[in-house]
mmCIF file of C-alpha atoms and ligand atoms in Angstrom:
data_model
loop_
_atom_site.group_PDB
_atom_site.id
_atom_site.type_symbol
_atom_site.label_atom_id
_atom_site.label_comp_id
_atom_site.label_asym_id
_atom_site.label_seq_id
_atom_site.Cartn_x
_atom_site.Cartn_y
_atom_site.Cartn_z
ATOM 1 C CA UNK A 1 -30.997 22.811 -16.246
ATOM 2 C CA UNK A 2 -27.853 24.395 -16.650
ATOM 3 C CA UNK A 3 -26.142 25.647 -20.197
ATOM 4 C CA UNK A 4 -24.082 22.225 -21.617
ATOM 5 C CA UNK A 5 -20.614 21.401 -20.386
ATOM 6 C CA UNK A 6 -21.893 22.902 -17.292
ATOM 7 C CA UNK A 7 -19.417 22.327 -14.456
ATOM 8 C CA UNK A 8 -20.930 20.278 -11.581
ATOM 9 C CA UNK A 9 -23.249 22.446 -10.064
ATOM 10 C CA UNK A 10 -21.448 23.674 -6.693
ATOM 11 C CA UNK A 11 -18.193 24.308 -9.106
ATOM 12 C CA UNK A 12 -20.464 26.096 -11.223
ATOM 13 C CA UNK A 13 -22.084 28.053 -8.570
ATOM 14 C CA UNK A 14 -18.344 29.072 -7.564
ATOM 15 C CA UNK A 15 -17.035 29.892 -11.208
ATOM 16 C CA UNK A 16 -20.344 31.386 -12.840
ATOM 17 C CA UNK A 17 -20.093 34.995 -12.537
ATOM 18 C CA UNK A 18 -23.889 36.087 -14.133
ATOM 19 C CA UNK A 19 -21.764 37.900 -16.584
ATOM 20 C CA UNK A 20 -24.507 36.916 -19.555
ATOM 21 C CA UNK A 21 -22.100 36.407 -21.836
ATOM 22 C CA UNK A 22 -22.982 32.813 -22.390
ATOM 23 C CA UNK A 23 -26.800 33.984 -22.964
ATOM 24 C CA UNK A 24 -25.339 36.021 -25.916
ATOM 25 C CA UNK A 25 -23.317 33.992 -27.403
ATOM 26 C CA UNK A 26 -26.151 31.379 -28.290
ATOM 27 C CA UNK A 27 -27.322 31.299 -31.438
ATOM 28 C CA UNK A 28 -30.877 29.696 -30.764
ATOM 29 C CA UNK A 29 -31.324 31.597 -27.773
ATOM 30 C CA UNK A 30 -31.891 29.373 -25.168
ATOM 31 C CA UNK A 31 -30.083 30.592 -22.394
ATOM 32 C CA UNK A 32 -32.079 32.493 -20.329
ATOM 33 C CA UNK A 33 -31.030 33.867 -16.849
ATOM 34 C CA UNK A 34 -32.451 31.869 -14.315
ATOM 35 C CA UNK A 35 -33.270 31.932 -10.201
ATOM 36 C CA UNK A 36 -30.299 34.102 -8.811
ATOM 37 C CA UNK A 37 -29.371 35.372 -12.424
ATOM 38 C CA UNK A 38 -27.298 32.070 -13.029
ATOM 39 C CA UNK A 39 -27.887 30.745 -16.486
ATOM 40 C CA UNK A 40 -30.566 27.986 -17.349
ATOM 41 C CA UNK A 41 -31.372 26.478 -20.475
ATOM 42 C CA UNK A 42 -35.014 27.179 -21.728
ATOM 43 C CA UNK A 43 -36.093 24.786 -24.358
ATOM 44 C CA UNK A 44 -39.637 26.421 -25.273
ATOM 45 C CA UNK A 45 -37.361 28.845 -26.851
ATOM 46 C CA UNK A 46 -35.867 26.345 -29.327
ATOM 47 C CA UNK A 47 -32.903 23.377 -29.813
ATOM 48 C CA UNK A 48 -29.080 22.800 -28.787
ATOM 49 C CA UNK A 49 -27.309 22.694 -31.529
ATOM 50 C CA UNK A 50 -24.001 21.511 -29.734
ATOM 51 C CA UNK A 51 -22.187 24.545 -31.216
ATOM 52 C CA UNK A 52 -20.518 25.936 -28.122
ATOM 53 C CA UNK A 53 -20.311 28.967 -28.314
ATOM 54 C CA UNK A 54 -21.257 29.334 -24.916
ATOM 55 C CA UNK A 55 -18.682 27.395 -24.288
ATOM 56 C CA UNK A 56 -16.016 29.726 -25.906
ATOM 57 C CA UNK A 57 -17.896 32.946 -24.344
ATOM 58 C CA UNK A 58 -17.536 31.930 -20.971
ATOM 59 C CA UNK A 59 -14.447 33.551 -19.337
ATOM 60 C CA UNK A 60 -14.323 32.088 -16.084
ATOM 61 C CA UNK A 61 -15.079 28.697 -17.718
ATOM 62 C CA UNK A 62 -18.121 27.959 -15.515
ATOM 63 C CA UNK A 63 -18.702 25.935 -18.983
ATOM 64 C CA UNK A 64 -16.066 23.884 -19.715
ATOM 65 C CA UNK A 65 -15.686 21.103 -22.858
ATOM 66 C CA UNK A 66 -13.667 18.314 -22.196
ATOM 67 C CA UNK A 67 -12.915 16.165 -25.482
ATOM 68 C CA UNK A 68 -15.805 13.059 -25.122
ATOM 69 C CA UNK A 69 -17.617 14.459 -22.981
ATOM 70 C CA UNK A 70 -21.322 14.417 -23.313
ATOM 71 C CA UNK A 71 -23.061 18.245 -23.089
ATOM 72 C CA UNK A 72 -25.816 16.594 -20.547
ATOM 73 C CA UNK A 73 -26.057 13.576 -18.848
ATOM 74 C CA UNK A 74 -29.751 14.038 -18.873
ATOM 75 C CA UNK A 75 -32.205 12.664 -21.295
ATOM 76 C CA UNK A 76 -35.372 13.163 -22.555
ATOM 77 C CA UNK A 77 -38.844 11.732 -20.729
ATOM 78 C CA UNK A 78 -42.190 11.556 -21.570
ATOM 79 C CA UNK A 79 -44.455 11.974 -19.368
ATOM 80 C CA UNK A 80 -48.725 10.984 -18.967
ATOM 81 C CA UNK A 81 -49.758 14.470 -21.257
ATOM 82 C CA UNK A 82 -48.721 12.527 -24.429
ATOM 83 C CA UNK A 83 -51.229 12.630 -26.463
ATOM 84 C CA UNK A 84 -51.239 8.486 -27.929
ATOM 85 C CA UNK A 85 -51.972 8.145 -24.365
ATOM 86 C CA UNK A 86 -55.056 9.522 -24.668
ATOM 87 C CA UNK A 87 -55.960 8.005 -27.968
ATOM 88 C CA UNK A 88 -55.164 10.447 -29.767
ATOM 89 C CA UNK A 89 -52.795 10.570 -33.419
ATOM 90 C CA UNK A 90 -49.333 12.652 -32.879
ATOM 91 C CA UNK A 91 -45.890 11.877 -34.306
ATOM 92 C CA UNK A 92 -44.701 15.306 -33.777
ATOM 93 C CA UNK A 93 -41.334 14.677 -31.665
ATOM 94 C CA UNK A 94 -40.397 12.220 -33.484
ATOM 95 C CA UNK A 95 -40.674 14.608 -36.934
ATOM 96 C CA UNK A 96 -37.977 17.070 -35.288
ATOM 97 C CA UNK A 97 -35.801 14.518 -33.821
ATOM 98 C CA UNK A 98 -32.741 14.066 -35.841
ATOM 99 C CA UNK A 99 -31.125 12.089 -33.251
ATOM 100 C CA UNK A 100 -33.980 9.189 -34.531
ATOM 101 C CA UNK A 101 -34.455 8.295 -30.382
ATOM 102 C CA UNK A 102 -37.759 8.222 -31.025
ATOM 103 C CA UNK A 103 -39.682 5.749 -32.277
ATOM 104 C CA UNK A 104 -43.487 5.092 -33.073
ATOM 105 C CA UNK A 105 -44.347 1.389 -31.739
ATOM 106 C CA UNK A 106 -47.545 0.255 -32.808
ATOM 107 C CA UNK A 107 -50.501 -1.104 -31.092
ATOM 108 C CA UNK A 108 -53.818 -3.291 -30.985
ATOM 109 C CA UNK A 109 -56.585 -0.920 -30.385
ATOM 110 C CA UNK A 110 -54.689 2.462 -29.979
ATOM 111 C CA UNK A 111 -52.124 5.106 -31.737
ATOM 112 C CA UNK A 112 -48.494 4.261 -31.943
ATOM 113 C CA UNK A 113 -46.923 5.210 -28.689
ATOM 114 C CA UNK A 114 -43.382 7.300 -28.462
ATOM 115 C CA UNK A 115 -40.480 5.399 -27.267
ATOM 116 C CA UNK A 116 -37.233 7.108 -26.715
ATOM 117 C CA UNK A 117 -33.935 5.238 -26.644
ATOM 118 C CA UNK A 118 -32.057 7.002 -24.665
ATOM 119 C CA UNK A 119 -29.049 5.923 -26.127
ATOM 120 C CA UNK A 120 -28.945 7.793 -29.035
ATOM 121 C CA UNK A 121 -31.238 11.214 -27.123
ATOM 122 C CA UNK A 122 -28.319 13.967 -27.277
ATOM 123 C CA UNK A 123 -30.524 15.964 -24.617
ATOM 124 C CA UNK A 124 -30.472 18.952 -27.555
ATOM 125 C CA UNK A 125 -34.482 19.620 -26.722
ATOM 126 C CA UNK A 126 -35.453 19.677 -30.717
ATOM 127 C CA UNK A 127 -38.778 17.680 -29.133
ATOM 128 C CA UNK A 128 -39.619 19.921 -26.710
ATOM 129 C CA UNK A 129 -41.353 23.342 -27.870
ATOM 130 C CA UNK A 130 -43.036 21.756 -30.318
ATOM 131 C CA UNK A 131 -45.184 19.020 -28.548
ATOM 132 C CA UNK A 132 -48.546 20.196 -28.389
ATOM 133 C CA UNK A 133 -49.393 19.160 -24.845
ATOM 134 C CA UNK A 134 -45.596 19.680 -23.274
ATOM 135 C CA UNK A 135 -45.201 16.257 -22.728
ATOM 136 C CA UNK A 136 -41.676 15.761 -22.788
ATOM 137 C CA UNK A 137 -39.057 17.584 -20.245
ATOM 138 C CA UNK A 138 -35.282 16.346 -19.801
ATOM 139 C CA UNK A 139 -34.765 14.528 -16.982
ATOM 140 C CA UNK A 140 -31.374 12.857 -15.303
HETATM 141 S S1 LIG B 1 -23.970 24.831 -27.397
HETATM 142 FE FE1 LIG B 1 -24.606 26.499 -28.828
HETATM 143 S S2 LIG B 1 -26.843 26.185 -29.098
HETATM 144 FE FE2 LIG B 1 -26.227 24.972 -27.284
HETATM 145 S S3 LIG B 1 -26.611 26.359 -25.517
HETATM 146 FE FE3 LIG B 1 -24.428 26.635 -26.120
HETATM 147 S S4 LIG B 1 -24.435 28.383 -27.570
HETATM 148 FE FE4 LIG B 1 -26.589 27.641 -27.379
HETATM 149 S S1 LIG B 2 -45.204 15.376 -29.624
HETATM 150 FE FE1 LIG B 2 -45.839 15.205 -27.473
HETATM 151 S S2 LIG B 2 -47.984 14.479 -27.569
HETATM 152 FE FE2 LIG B 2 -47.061 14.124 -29.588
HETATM 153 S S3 LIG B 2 -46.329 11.994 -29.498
HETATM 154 FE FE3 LIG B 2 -44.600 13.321 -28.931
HETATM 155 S S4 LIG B 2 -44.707 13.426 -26.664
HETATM 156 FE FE4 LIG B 2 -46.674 12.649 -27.382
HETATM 157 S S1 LIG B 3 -33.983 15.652 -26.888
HETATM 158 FE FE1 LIG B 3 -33.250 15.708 -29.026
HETATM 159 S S2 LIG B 3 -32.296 13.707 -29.368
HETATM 160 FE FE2 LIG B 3 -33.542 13.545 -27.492
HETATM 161 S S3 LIG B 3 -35.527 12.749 -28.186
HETATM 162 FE FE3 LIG B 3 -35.691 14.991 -28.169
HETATM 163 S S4 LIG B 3 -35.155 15.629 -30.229
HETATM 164 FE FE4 LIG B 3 -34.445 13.539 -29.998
#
């Protein structure tokens, strides 16, 4: 997954120099350099805050904010590892999510499953790093 405001990814192949600048700009480190020392976003490492200062770092403007635009079209997914799946108690994505796209539905016989509305997920990863059984990855 590329840095937000990414331009489409042959454009951004084209513009991206591997300059790191973007890497240093970010304040919750989550840039990383990725295959072929272009930028990816690494969300074990921590949240988007939507800042963009990556953004503003990046000369070439590989990254490039248009006004309305969303950072990501992606969203994120949960996938089988969840642990209400299993039977087991967790709420812990939905604790850091202050988007509120996820919600706890209950259930007959079992722990209150996640559901994300991915109308109101920003993509920003909060949910990520701290699932215990790294459920959840952001998907188109
Ligand atoms: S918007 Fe801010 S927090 Fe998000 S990747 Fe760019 S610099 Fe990092
Ligand atoms: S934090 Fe992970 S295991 Fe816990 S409910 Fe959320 S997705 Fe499931
Ligand atoms: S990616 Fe962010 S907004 Fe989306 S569910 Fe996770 S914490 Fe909430």
């Amino acid at each position: 997954m590329r840095p937000p405001w990414a331009l489409p990814e042959a454009k951004f192949i084209d513009a991206c120099t591997r300059c790191n600048d973007c890497l240093k700009a970010c304040p919750t480190g989550i840039l990383i350099a990725g295959d072929g020392g272009f930028p990816s976003v690494d969300f074990q490492r921590g949240e988007c805050t939507f800042c963009a200062d990556c953004v503003t770092a990046c000369q070439p403007k590989a990254l490039l904010r248009v006004e309305g635009q969303d950072a990501w079209s992606s969203k994120a997914v949960i996938g089988d590892a969840c642990l209400p799946r299993r039977g087991v108690e967790c709420r812990v994505c939905g604790d850091f999510c202050d988007a509120r796209a996820i919600r706890f539905v209950p259930r007959l016989g079992g722990s209150p499953l996640p559901e994300l509305d991915p109308e109101k997920c920003t993509a920003c990863g909060a949910c990520i790093a701290p699932c215990p059984t790294r459920a959840i990855r952001i998907a188109l």
